Structures are given as structure tokens and as C-alpha cells.
Amino acid sequence: MAWAVIGTWRMSREGCAKASEILKNNGDAADAAVAGVCDVEDNPSFHSVGYTGLPDKEGRVKLDGGFMDGNTLHFGAVGSIEGFRSPVRIARSLADREFNNFLVGAGAEAYAQSQSFERRDNLTPEIYQKYLEKKNAVKKLSSYSGHDTVCFLALDHSGRLCAATSTSGLFLKDPGRVGDTPLAGAGFYADSLIGAAAATGVGEDIMKGALSHEVYCRLKAGMSAMEAASSAVYELSETLKKRSGACRSISLICLDSRGRYGVGTNTSFPFVYAAWNEPLETWIAEPDGNAVRIHLPGPEDLNLD
Amino acid sequence: MAWAVIGTWRMSREGCAKASEILKNNGDAADAAVAGVCDVEDNPSFHSVGYTGLPDKEGRVKLDGGFMDGNTLHFGAVGSIEGFRSPVRIARSLADREFNNFLVGAGAEAYAQSQSFERRDNLTPEIYQKYLEKKNAVKKLSSYSGHDTVCFLALDHSGRLCAATSTSGLFLKDPGRVGDTPLAGAGFYADSLIGAAAATGVGEDIMKGALSHEVYCRLKAGMSAMEAASSAVYELSETLKKRSGACRSISLICLDSRGRYGVGTNTSFPFVYAAWNEPLETWIAEPDGNAVRIHLPGPEDLNLD
């Protein structure tokens, strides 16, 4: 039976292997997408998600996460939540409620506590040291670094498509800043009959284009996954350059309802894909005019994570 | 020169008059849309926005607001903010920042305080009394009442389209719950070259369809404002009934780039519209199959606000 999974950045490789195992064994797309994201949330090597996430301006690690079920269009999300192990698991638990699917700040923390979600201090001494070094040099930062959201999209044998996301957001962000990652339509979107999409990069620019929903609209209008993703990112980048003066890094992954992937990006962007008919592989996507060029990593890509 | 303004619910009538004056005098669409929303935020007769807004489960009035500039696609937004007079003014002030355009909870309050936005306790003794009466009877509520967001869309003589929104959200919502109102793509969207849209009703369902951006996509594909708004609301309602078992109240207003309006709704929905060639008028929109019927209020509409 057909299944497929795609994840953002090299950091999603191990999670992608776990998700593939679930899907190969006729598991569920929701379980697969969430397992992929959880793997990254728990990995201390990746500093933009979960444990060892990057702190805000006050030195606190506040996390965003989202989940969407393409069968029901139900979604769950948390924004600016501190002190818990897995924003994506909390987000998923909110998806099937009648109301109150998106919770932020202290309210989200009270909910997570009431449901006995595992607590964790995600700030380590090494990351705090990095924060102390950078916070007074913030004007010298050429751009916010570490804005790398993990996103997984999964299609299972039943045809269910799900999206799951998690991030610590922009390094040195203002307290209470929420990006695109927990927002259905901006950071993710999933409809099992059409396709699913999820974005990573500078959330403020992704939100200006409601980018994941834009890709969904293009798939619905008949574009291929590759065409939908690459044209949406290209056009948003061009629009923002023209009308707002600049467009920062944006990358996007999508899966159509048959599990074929598409990628759009305005920067070098590694992603990981596996499917019933394709072994797990890390690829690099590069912007190429208004399209995208996909290739296996070469020596010049070693510094991309 | 052409100008136009549209607002949700009867409560937007006085604000619509203020916005019209601004636009008639060659004022700016951002000023007009925000002035319209501010009028409702300050009016003690309307219990779903600003002053006398409806409390959450803990008896606290937490507000959401958003703003978008259709020229630049810049947006600003606050979610779950307490103790300030005007969420929409705070939202607008966030729109032209490079980063950190969407702030929630304590972080949003700290920002508003730092910028000297006017503080106000929006909870009155009468509303607190209503809260005390209802909170233990919550299971008997047939649905959440008072989920009426004020939205304004304005087109000015220069062709600039702006959207502005404000709400206290669902009555007795969970602490930290954020709805569609502050979310670009869900609660509002504006692009001066195409059109603008904004939504009111049950935010959780509006977010499932990224409804304001969906209407934008339909305008972009060539539909009229009326066709785009009515078909998007009708299709989302049908999709949610089929795939999620139910769809709650949803209404949506839009303006195309020439100031012509469209409305979509699955319930009786009053709105207010004025333009360079049309006097200010309150209208009632009713669902009519997959379209919408617009008429002047009759005696049977007196209870609709």
C-alpha cells in the first residue's frame, strides 16, 4: 500500500526513519508525523526545536507546535509554551476538542499540566551561555539564526494525511512572539483529499502569505506538488521583495494525496523523504529561477543542517 | 474617487460612519478600518469586543486583535491580552516591525505597556455577574454565545485595502485560547491588488478552512466578491458537516480591489456597508442554498445585532 513521509532539514532524518517504520507497518499518519517531530524535540544536537531550543530575549525557551488531521481538518496548537517536553504532543491532544484548539502562554501551560504532559527544562547551560554571548551583540547578527522549524507530513495506507510541527522560534525573539509554526494555514495545512504542506524559515514572512494554505489552493487547482510548492514560494518571495522591500528565508514541503512530494525554497534547503516505492534519502533543494533544483548532498552541502 | 468600507454586525454601524468620514475626506484605509474597530471596542453596549467583553472560564477578559495592510502585506496581531483599551491599535503598531509581529499573553502586555498604550479594565460588575450566573451552567449552554468579532475592511482613494479585527473571543473560553481573529489568513487577509476578507463566528471552524485566505484565493482566480465569499463559506460548512460532523456559525465579509463587497454566511448575519457611490446602510445576509440573499432588515430581524 502507498505511504510517504517528508521532513524538513537534515535534523529530521532519524525521525523520518521512525515515521517510515510506523507507516510501513500500516500505522497511522498522525502517529508517524508526531513520532518524527518528537525525535527532533528530544535530540540535544538540534538547537531550534524542543530540548536545547534557542531562548527569547529574556533567556527563556518558549516553544510553538501544531498538528492537523487531513481527514477531519481538526487541528491543535500551542504557542509560547515553556517547561514541557513535547509541544507537538500537546498540540495533537488539543485537535479533537470541540473548542479551544489553540492555546498560548500560561493558559497552554496550565492545560498541559492538567493533562500530565511531561515537564522538561529545555534550557541547558551551554545554550544559556550562547544566549549571554549573543544577546548584547544582537545588532551585529546578520539575521536571526536558528529559525529552523521541524515539520513532518505523513500519508498512511488508509489515505490519511497529517501535518506536525515544532520550533523554539526566532533566537532572541520578543517575549510572547508567536510565529507561523502553530498556525493552521500559515505553518501547516492538511486535507487528505488534496494534500498537505508545512513551512520553515522566517515565520513573519510565511504568515504574510498564509503559505501552507496557498500551496493547498494550488494543489486543489490542479498543480503538481512540485509546481504548487515551488511557485508559491517563488511568488511570495518576489511579492515581498517588491512590496515590502525584502523577503527572508522561506522553505516549504508538501505531499499530494498520493504521496508525491513538492518543495519550494528561496535558499539551500535540505529535506528528507521516504515512500513505499522510494528509500529514505536526504536531498538538497535549491532555488533555480522560478523553479527548484533537487540533488543529493555534495561536499559543498556539508555545512547545511 | 472610489472608496468603500464594510463592517460585521449591526454594532459596526457607528464605526462605519466614522470610517466613511475618514475615507470621504481622502483619509487612509488603515486609519478608517482601525477607527471603525475602535468605536466598537469602546462601546459598552457590545459584549463581545473590548470594554464589557465576555470573560474566559476564569472570569478574565482576554482580547484578540489583528491588522493587515494590503499594500505591503504587513500585519500585526495580539492574542490573549488583558487590561488594555484597544487591541486593534496595539496590533496596528506591530505591523511595520521587521520581526515579532504577533505577540500573545504576558509578552503582548509587556509590549503594550512599554509603548504606553492606554490601560483599561474591560470587565464591569454587570458582566462579571453574568459570568457568575453562567459559569456553572456552562453544560446547558446550547453553544457559546457572544462570539461576535468586529471586523472592518476599508479601501481608500489611493487603492489601499486594509483589514482590522477585535474580539473577546468565545464566552467562557479556556485561559489562553486564541481564535481566528488575530491570525492573518484565518481571521483576516488583505492584498490591495486582489481584495480583502475577514471572518466572524466560531474561530475554531474558521481556522480549519483558513477562511479569509481561501476567499482571497477565489478572488485571485477571478470570482466576484459575492461569489468568492458565499462559495467559500458554503463549501467550508459542507466540508465540516461531512468530515467533522458539524459546522458552527461562520460569516465573512470581503471587498474586492474596486470596493465591491461580498458576504458569505451560514446563519442570519447583519453587516454595514458604505461607498463613494452608496450611502451607509445596514443589511441582512441569509444563507440561500449555496448562495447568499441580501435584504434590508425587516421586523423579524430586530433581535439580530
XYZ file of C-alpha atoms in Angstrom:
610
model
C 0.000 0.000 0.000
C 1.083 3.566 -0.671
C 2.619 5.574 2.138
C 5.006 8.533 2.247
C 6.694 10.864 4.710
C 8.695 14.071 4.323
C 10.542 16.138 6.936
C 12.360 19.493 6.972
C 16.162 19.803 7.309
C 18.750 17.119 7.892
C 17.737 17.011 11.526
C 14.560 15.154 10.523
C 16.435 12.118 9.148
C 16.198 9.890 12.213
C 12.611 10.936 12.843
C 11.845 10.157 9.225
C 13.198 6.642 9.699
C 10.940 6.178 12.732
C 7.929 7.541 10.876
C 8.671 5.242 7.922
C 8.687 2.205 10.190
C 5.262 3.164 11.532
C 3.832 3.687 8.052
C 5.428 0.553 6.618
C 3.686 -1.432 9.348
C 0.294 0.010 8.391
C 0.467 2.569 11.195
C -1.357 5.853 11.268
C -0.234 9.133 9.622
C -0.866 11.066 12.845
C 1.375 8.713 14.844
C 4.049 8.832 12.144
C 4.151 12.628 11.784
C 4.171 13.158 15.548
C 6.862 10.498 16.100
C 9.048 12.227 13.536
C 8.718 15.602 15.248
C 9.188 14.126 18.755
C 12.502 12.610 17.702
C 13.802 16.104 16.903
C 12.256 17.664 20.028
C 14.259 15.222 22.145
C 17.566 15.452 20.292
C 20.068 17.734 22.072
C 22.060 18.244 18.835
C 19.384 20.458 17.233
C 19.050 23.940 18.720
C 15.874 25.234 17.175
C 13.358 22.715 18.471
C 12.444 21.349 21.913
C 15.356 20.372 24.167
C 18.261 22.849 23.772
C 15.900 25.175 21.848
C 17.027 28.786 21.450
C 15.931 31.304 24.093
C 13.971 34.514 23.626
C 15.266 37.968 24.536
C 14.774 37.196 28.237
C 16.741 33.952 28.076
C 13.688 31.701 28.249
C 12.891 28.848 25.874
C 9.288 29.278 24.700
C 8.025 26.755 22.183
C 5.384 26.600 19.432
C 3.864 23.455 17.926
C 0.991 22.378 15.708
C -0.829 19.335 14.383
C -3.526 18.840 11.728
C -5.554 15.805 10.684
C -6.351 15.929 6.985
C -9.382 13.647 7.327
C -11.392 15.899 9.658
C -9.482 19.207 9.226
C -9.161 19.178 13.010
C -6.064 20.952 14.300
C -4.428 21.563 17.651
C -1.727 24.068 18.516
C 0.252 25.661 21.321
C 2.148 28.942 21.215
C 4.790 30.373 23.550
C 4.763 27.421 25.955
C 7.601 26.861 28.439
C 8.751 23.943 30.534
C 7.288 20.948 28.667
C 8.963 18.154 26.753
C 6.829 17.976 23.631
C 4.781 20.841 22.188
C 3.671 18.648 19.277
C 2.157 16.018 21.574
C 0.267 18.715 23.466
C -0.895 20.201 20.146
C -2.155 16.828 18.944
C -4.109 16.296 22.154
C -5.976 19.567 21.508
C -7.046 18.642 17.982
C -10.211 16.690 18.670
C -11.753 19.119 21.180
C -14.927 20.951 20.212
C -13.467 24.372 21.123
C -10.186 25.758 22.484
C -7.878 24.067 19.972
C -5.191 26.773 20.063
C -3.803 27.728 23.473
C -0.956 30.107 24.272
C 1.303 31.072 27.152
C 0.272 30.436 30.738
C -3.086 29.004 29.611
C -1.352 26.424 27.425
C 0.961 25.523 30.311
C -1.979 25.099 32.707
C -3.672 22.796 30.192
C -0.521 20.713 29.666
C -0.061 20.428 33.420
C -3.706 19.374 33.906
C -3.225 16.599 31.328
C 0.024 15.440 32.978
C 2.203 16.108 29.945
C 5.844 15.537 30.788
C 7.625 18.614 32.084
C 11.179 19.427 30.983
C 13.519 22.353 31.380
C 14.620 22.757 27.762
C 17.318 25.326 28.539
C 20.809 23.868 29.040
C 23.842 25.706 30.490
C 25.567 25.596 27.071
C 22.622 27.249 25.339
C 22.295 29.813 28.108
C 25.975 30.633 27.601
C 25.327 31.138 23.888
C 22.413 33.407 24.789
C 24.600 35.514 27.091
C 27.234 35.903 24.395
C 24.767 36.892 21.694
C 22.179 38.991 23.449
C 24.237 42.156 23.618
C 25.611 41.646 20.147
C 22.141 41.285 18.659
C 22.618 44.272 16.361
C 25.553 42.551 14.742
C 23.569 39.429 13.879
C 23.121 39.483 10.137
C 19.812 37.718 10.543
C 18.115 35.687 13.193
C 19.801 32.339 13.101
C 18.299 29.065 14.185
C 14.839 29.679 12.784
C 14.586 26.097 11.710
C 11.227 24.532 12.376
C 10.837 20.790 12.173
C 7.819 19.840 10.074
C 6.623 16.373 9.135
C 3.931 15.430 6.655
C 2.785 11.816 6.502
C 0.431 9.819 4.283
C -0.687 6.423 5.526
C -2.079 3.315 3.794
C -5.648 4.474 4.507
C -5.048 7.729 2.617
C -4.944 9.904 5.730
C -2.602 12.901 5.521
C -1.339 14.607 8.690
C 0.962 17.543 9.449
C 3.008 18.098 12.612
C 5.363 20.963 13.526
C 7.568 22.171 16.400
C 10.021 25.019 16.999
C 11.576 27.337 19.555
C 11.047 30.156 17.057
C 13.413 33.024 16.327
C 16.517 33.238 18.507
C 16.220 36.284 20.802
C 12.586 36.805 19.836
C 10.466 39.160 21.896
C 8.648 37.565 24.831
C 5.267 36.244 23.655
C 6.230 36.243 19.966
C 4.409 33.501 18.059
C 5.423 32.554 14.528
C 3.774 30.538 11.784
C 4.546 27.125 13.281
C 1.348 26.716 15.378
C -0.949 28.377 12.804
C -3.162 26.268 10.546
C -2.923 27.866 7.110
C 0.425 29.573 7.694
C 2.798 26.974 9.198
C 0.876 23.867 8.153
C -2.268 22.647 6.432
C -3.593 19.168 5.628
C -6.566 17.853 3.692
C -6.426 14.140 2.875
C -8.377 14.659 -0.355
C -5.975 17.297 -1.726
C -2.604 17.372 0.020
C -0.627 18.719 2.944
C 2.003 21.443 3.315
C 4.241 22.873 6.035
C 6.723 25.730 6.180
C 10.030 26.645 7.815
C 12.001 29.894 7.747
C 11.121 33.379 8.944
C 7.587 32.976 10.281
C 6.689 36.629 9.835
C 7.115 36.315 6.064
C 5.404 32.909 5.879
C 2.379 34.359 7.690
C 2.155 37.269 5.210
C 1.378 34.715 2.508
C -0.600 32.154 4.579
C 1.832 29.949 2.729
C 0.739 26.398 3.587
C -2.839 27.197 2.632
C -1.639 28.920 -0.538
C 0.061 25.680 -1.577
C -3.117 23.742 -0.748
C -5.099 26.101 -3.036
C -2.628 25.481 -5.864
C -2.837 21.700 -5.426
C -6.629 21.979 -5.439
C -6.454 23.979 -8.663
C -4.630 21.080 -10.312
C -0.926 21.857 -9.959
C 1.541 19.061 -9.193
C 3.083 19.051 -5.713
C 6.394 20.320 -7.089
C 4.759 23.079 -9.130
C 2.474 24.161 -6.258
C 5.268 24.366 -3.680
C 7.915 25.975 -5.869
C 5.609 28.539 -7.494
C 4.039 29.571 -4.174
C 7.409 30.206 -2.505
C 8.809 31.954 -5.567
C 5.805 34.241 -5.949
C 5.639 35.118 -2.243
C 9.365 35.933 -2.258
C 9.003 38.160 -5.314
C 5.879 39.857 -3.937
C 7.524 40.649 -0.614
C 10.692 41.941 -2.285
C 8.615 44.241 -4.453
C 6.051 45.412 -1.931
C 7.821 45.210 1.399
C 11.450 45.656 0.351
C 12.727 42.206 1.339
C 11.935 38.561 1.768
C 13.834 36.442 4.263
C 14.439 32.664 4.116
C 11.380 30.559 3.395
C 11.175 26.844 2.622
C 8.156 24.612 2.250
C 7.438 20.908 1.900
C 4.267 19.342 0.590
C 2.758 15.944 -0.178
C -0.138 15.388 -2.524
C -2.901 12.892 -1.755
C -0.928 10.128 -3.492
C 2.250 10.801 -1.537
C 4.265 12.610 -4.204
C 6.341 15.407 -2.725
C 6.959 19.004 -3.661
C 9.434 21.527 -2.272
C 9.646 25.279 -2.567
C 12.542 27.363 -1.247
C 14.399 30.629 -1.704
C 17.571 29.263 -0.061
C 19.542 25.989 0.046
C 17.237 23.646 1.892
C 17.825 20.030 2.910
C 14.850 17.708 3.394
C 14.258 14.013 3.946
C 11.749 11.857 2.071
C 10.739 8.201 2.119
C 7.850 6.348 0.499
C 6.561 2.867 -0.240
C 8.442 2.989 -3.542
C 11.441 5.152 -2.560
C 14.097 4.509 0.100
C 14.723 7.146 2.740
C 17.040 9.789 1.350
C 18.274 13.264 2.278
C 18.007 15.742 -0.591
C 19.042 19.342 -1.116
C 16.619 21.753 -2.755
C 17.983 24.919 -4.375
C 16.066 27.822 -5.871
C 16.531 27.838 -9.658
C 14.747 30.796 -11.224
C 11.075 30.298 -10.504
C 11.576 26.544 -10.014
C 13.582 24.346 -7.650
C 16.516 22.048 -8.374
C 16.783 18.871 -6.268
C 20.061 16.987 -5.826
C 21.858 14.644 -3.459
C 24.149 16.409 -0.976
C 27.655 17.090 -2.276
C 30.776 18.168 -0.373
C 29.620 21.806 -0.659
C 26.477 20.972 1.310
C 28.227 19.584 4.377
C 27.586 22.722 6.407
C 23.840 22.641 5.794
C 21.813 21.077 8.534
C -12.509 58.910 -6.043
C -13.606 55.413 -5.155
C -13.644 54.348 -1.525
C -15.583 51.720 0.405
C -15.919 50.277 3.899
C -17.674 47.221 5.318
C -18.118 46.087 8.938
C -19.543 43.000 10.665
C -22.802 43.045 12.669
C -25.062 45.953 13.483
C -22.629 47.020 16.171
C -20.280 48.296 13.448
C -22.781 50.947 12.203
C -21.407 53.930 14.122
C -17.840 52.884 13.441
C -18.700 52.540 9.777
C -19.959 56.139 9.770
C -16.670 57.285 11.304
C -14.654 55.264 8.804
C -16.709 56.682 5.924
C -15.944 60.233 7.027
C -12.240 59.473 7.008
C -12.376 57.892 3.549
C -14.624 60.602 2.098
C -12.020 63.159 3.153
C -9.281 61.295 1.310
C -8.094 59.637 4.511
C -6.195 56.389 4.732
C -7.697 52.879 4.711
C -5.630 51.897 7.766
C -6.963 54.844 9.773
C -10.509 54.143 8.615
C -10.525 50.418 9.412
C -8.912 50.966 12.810
C -11.278 53.851 13.682
C -14.238 51.614 12.884
C -12.980 48.846 15.169
C -12.019 51.269 17.974
C -15.573 52.629 18.049
C -16.862 49.151 18.883
C -14.029 48.433 21.355
C -15.109 51.496 23.338
C -18.873 50.958 23.214
C -20.246 49.428 26.444
C -23.366 48.155 24.638
C -21.494 45.417 22.757
C -20.343 42.482 24.870
C -18.037 40.608 22.565
C -15.369 43.230 21.907
C -13.190 45.468 24.093
C -14.919 47.200 27.000
C -17.547 44.900 28.595
C -16.097 41.998 26.583
C -17.031 38.496 27.726
C -14.767 36.741 30.245
C -12.987 33.422 29.922
C -13.546 30.443 32.220
C -11.584 32.200 34.979
C -13.653 35.392 34.750
C -10.942 37.392 32.983
C -11.412 39.410 29.803
C -8.640 38.425 27.376
C -8.730 40.068 23.976
C -7.509 39.273 20.450
C -6.983 41.766 17.627
C -5.396 41.983 14.189
C -4.489 44.407 11.426
C -3.205 43.962 7.849
C -2.002 46.440 5.252
C -2.850 45.230 1.753
C -0.101 47.312 0.132
C 2.838 45.684 1.932
C 1.157 42.524 3.295
C 2.462 43.637 6.679
C 0.319 42.508 9.587
C 0.295 42.967 13.347
C -1.630 40.983 15.938
C -2.118 40.367 19.634
C -3.675 37.323 21.269
C -4.987 36.773 24.801
C -4.114 40.279 26.038
C -5.672 41.695 29.221
C -6.013 45.175 30.677
C -5.675 47.395 27.613
C -8.181 49.630 25.893
C -7.580 48.803 22.248
C -6.157 45.522 20.948
C -6.531 46.727 17.359
C -4.354 49.797 17.968
C -1.674 47.619 19.546
C -1.937 45.201 16.614
C -1.526 48.004 14.096
C 1.564 49.288 15.869
C 3.185 45.857 15.448
C 2.603 45.679 11.695
C 5.641 47.540 10.413
C 8.244 45.833 12.603
C 10.807 43.617 10.950
C 10.103 40.682 13.300
C 7.804 39.933 16.251
C 4.548 40.988 14.583
C 2.346 38.597 16.561
C 2.593 38.740 20.346
C 0.500 36.867 22.911
C -0.272 36.903 26.617
C 2.145 38.453 29.096
C 4.609 39.305 26.303
C 1.950 41.261 24.421
C 1.031 43.091 27.629
C 4.662 43.975 28.338
C 4.999 45.366 24.812
C 1.789 47.423 25.101
C 2.948 48.776 28.452
C 6.373 49.692 27.034
C 4.678 51.656 24.239
C 2.364 53.426 26.690
C -0.843 52.073 25.197
C -3.814 53.094 27.314
C -4.682 50.608 30.037
C -8.302 49.764 30.843
C -10.060 47.203 32.992
C -12.566 45.877 30.444
C -14.505 43.808 32.995
C -17.546 45.566 34.507
C -19.563 44.403 37.549
C -22.573 43.651 35.306
C -20.547 41.409 33.019
C -18.901 39.704 35.997
C -22.390 38.995 37.363
C -23.355 37.423 34.020
C -20.205 35.329 34.187
C -21.043 34.094 37.703
C -24.551 33.119 36.614
C -23.396 31.253 33.523
C -20.168 29.585 34.526
C -21.728 26.743 36.474
C -24.463 26.276 33.903
C -21.943 26.008 31.066
C -23.072 22.495 30.156
C -26.557 23.793 29.494
C -25.382 26.437 27.024
C -26.532 25.256 23.634
C -23.492 26.871 22.092
C -21.001 29.529 23.074
C -22.800 32.823 22.731
C -21.204 36.173 22.101
C -18.663 35.004 19.574
C -19.129 38.126 17.534
C -15.914 39.623 16.255
C -15.883 43.134 14.876
C -14.094 43.268 11.512
C -13.634 46.234 9.232
C -12.305 46.273 5.682
C -11.575 49.611 4.060
C -10.494 50.747 0.586
C -9.190 54.282 0.229
C -8.839 56.674 -2.716
C -5.251 55.552 -3.315
C -6.383 51.934 -3.765
C -5.029 50.730 -0.428
C -7.032 47.945 1.236
C -6.739 47.299 4.984
C -8.317 44.856 7.432
C -8.787 45.338 11.189
C -10.347 43.000 13.774
C -11.043 42.794 17.524
C -12.828 40.383 19.878
C -13.003 38.985 23.385
C -13.406 35.552 21.807
C -15.680 32.764 22.980
C -17.538 33.367 26.239
C -16.113 31.069 28.944
C -13.195 30.080 26.712
C -10.252 28.259 28.241
C -7.466 30.509 29.556
C -5.002 31.211 26.754
C -7.437 30.248 23.971
C -6.760 32.204 20.795
C -9.239 32.180 17.911
C -9.040 33.227 14.290
C -9.312 36.978 14.942
C -5.556 37.746 15.276
C -4.473 35.285 12.562
C -3.560 36.545 9.087
C -5.139 34.064 6.682
C -7.805 32.799 9.076
C -9.485 35.858 10.644
C -8.375 38.406 8.068
C -6.346 38.909 4.897
C -5.711 41.916 2.675
C -3.913 42.441 -0.624
C -4.616 45.774 -2.321
C -4.191 44.235 -5.771
C -6.776 41.490 -5.203
C -9.090 42.133 -2.248
C -9.552 41.784 1.488
C -11.598 39.455 3.686
C -12.383 38.990 7.383
C -14.386 36.449 9.355
C -16.614 36.238 12.429
C -18.217 33.260 14.119
C -16.698 30.182 15.743
C -12.979 30.726 15.294
C -12.117 27.040 15.565
C -14.103 26.305 12.394
C -12.860 29.401 10.558
C -9.265 28.332 11.255
C -9.923 24.831 9.840
C -10.537 26.480 6.471
C -8.032 29.383 6.693
C -11.160 31.130 5.503
C -10.027 34.699 4.786
C -7.143 33.445 2.679
C -9.454 30.975 0.939
C -11.642 33.895 -0.161
C -8.540 35.770 -1.337
C -7.557 32.749 -3.475
C -11.029 32.697 -5.055
C -10.895 36.429 -5.832
C -7.462 35.903 -7.350
C -8.854 33.100 -9.507
C -11.392 35.541 -10.960
C -14.534 35.128 -8.879
C -16.620 38.170 -7.952
C -16.546 39.258 -4.303
C -20.031 37.859 -3.719
C -19.247 34.556 -5.391
C -15.892 34.181 -3.586
C -17.325 34.876 -0.130
C -20.534 32.888 -0.446
C -18.972 29.841 -2.096
C -16.085 29.688 0.386
C -18.382 29.753 3.437
C -20.834 27.313 1.867
C -18.119 24.827 0.913
C -16.355 25.014 4.284
C -19.671 24.467 6.081
C -20.499 21.446 3.920
C -16.994 20.024 4.252
C -17.008 20.294 8.039
C -20.503 18.776 8.304
C -19.399 15.847 6.204
C -15.924 15.282 7.612
C -16.135 16.521 11.179
C -19.843 16.025 11.938
C -20.804 19.672 12.370
C -20.119 23.256 11.374
C -20.941 26.100 13.732
C -21.795 29.709 12.804
C -19.460 31.343 10.277
C -19.847 34.659 8.490
C -17.409 36.510 6.268
C -17.146 39.914 4.621
C -14.926 40.844 1.699
C -14.100 43.790 -0.543
C -12.524 43.473 -3.953
C -9.853 45.890 -5.159
C -12.548 48.179 -6.598
C -14.558 48.311 -3.367
C -17.389 45.956 -4.315
C -18.441 43.813 -1.385
C -19.176 40.138 -0.915
C -20.664 38.274 2.041
C -20.761 34.605 2.930
C -22.667 33.159 5.880
C -24.338 30.016 7.174
C -26.600 31.999 9.555
C -28.547 35.293 9.584
C -25.839 37.914 9.526
C -26.158 41.715 9.640
C -23.403 43.865 8.157
C -22.886 47.526 7.341
C -21.535 48.909 4.053
C -20.855 52.359 2.643
C -19.049 53.501 -0.503
C -18.395 56.522 -2.677
C -21.480 55.608 -4.686
C -23.648 54.001 -1.954
C -24.947 55.529 1.275
C -24.238 53.790 4.566
C -26.745 51.013 5.099
C -27.264 48.037 7.386
C -28.071 44.831 5.500
C -29.005 41.305 6.496
C -27.361 38.389 4.729
C -29.067 34.976 4.818
C -27.786 31.653 3.512
C -29.796 30.609 0.469
C -28.694 27.214 -0.801
C -25.087 27.643 -1.883
C -25.544 31.422 -2.299
C -26.493 34.328 -0.035
C -29.611 36.511 -0.066
C -29.164 40.154 0.968
C -32.076 42.296 2.180
C -32.817 45.317 4.338
C -33.731 44.474 7.937
C -37.405 43.675 8.483
C -39.354 43.358 11.755
C -38.186 39.728 12.054
C -34.571 40.897 12.146
C -34.931 43.189 15.157
C -33.305 40.713 17.501
C -30.191 40.380 15.383
C -27.313 42.518 16.453
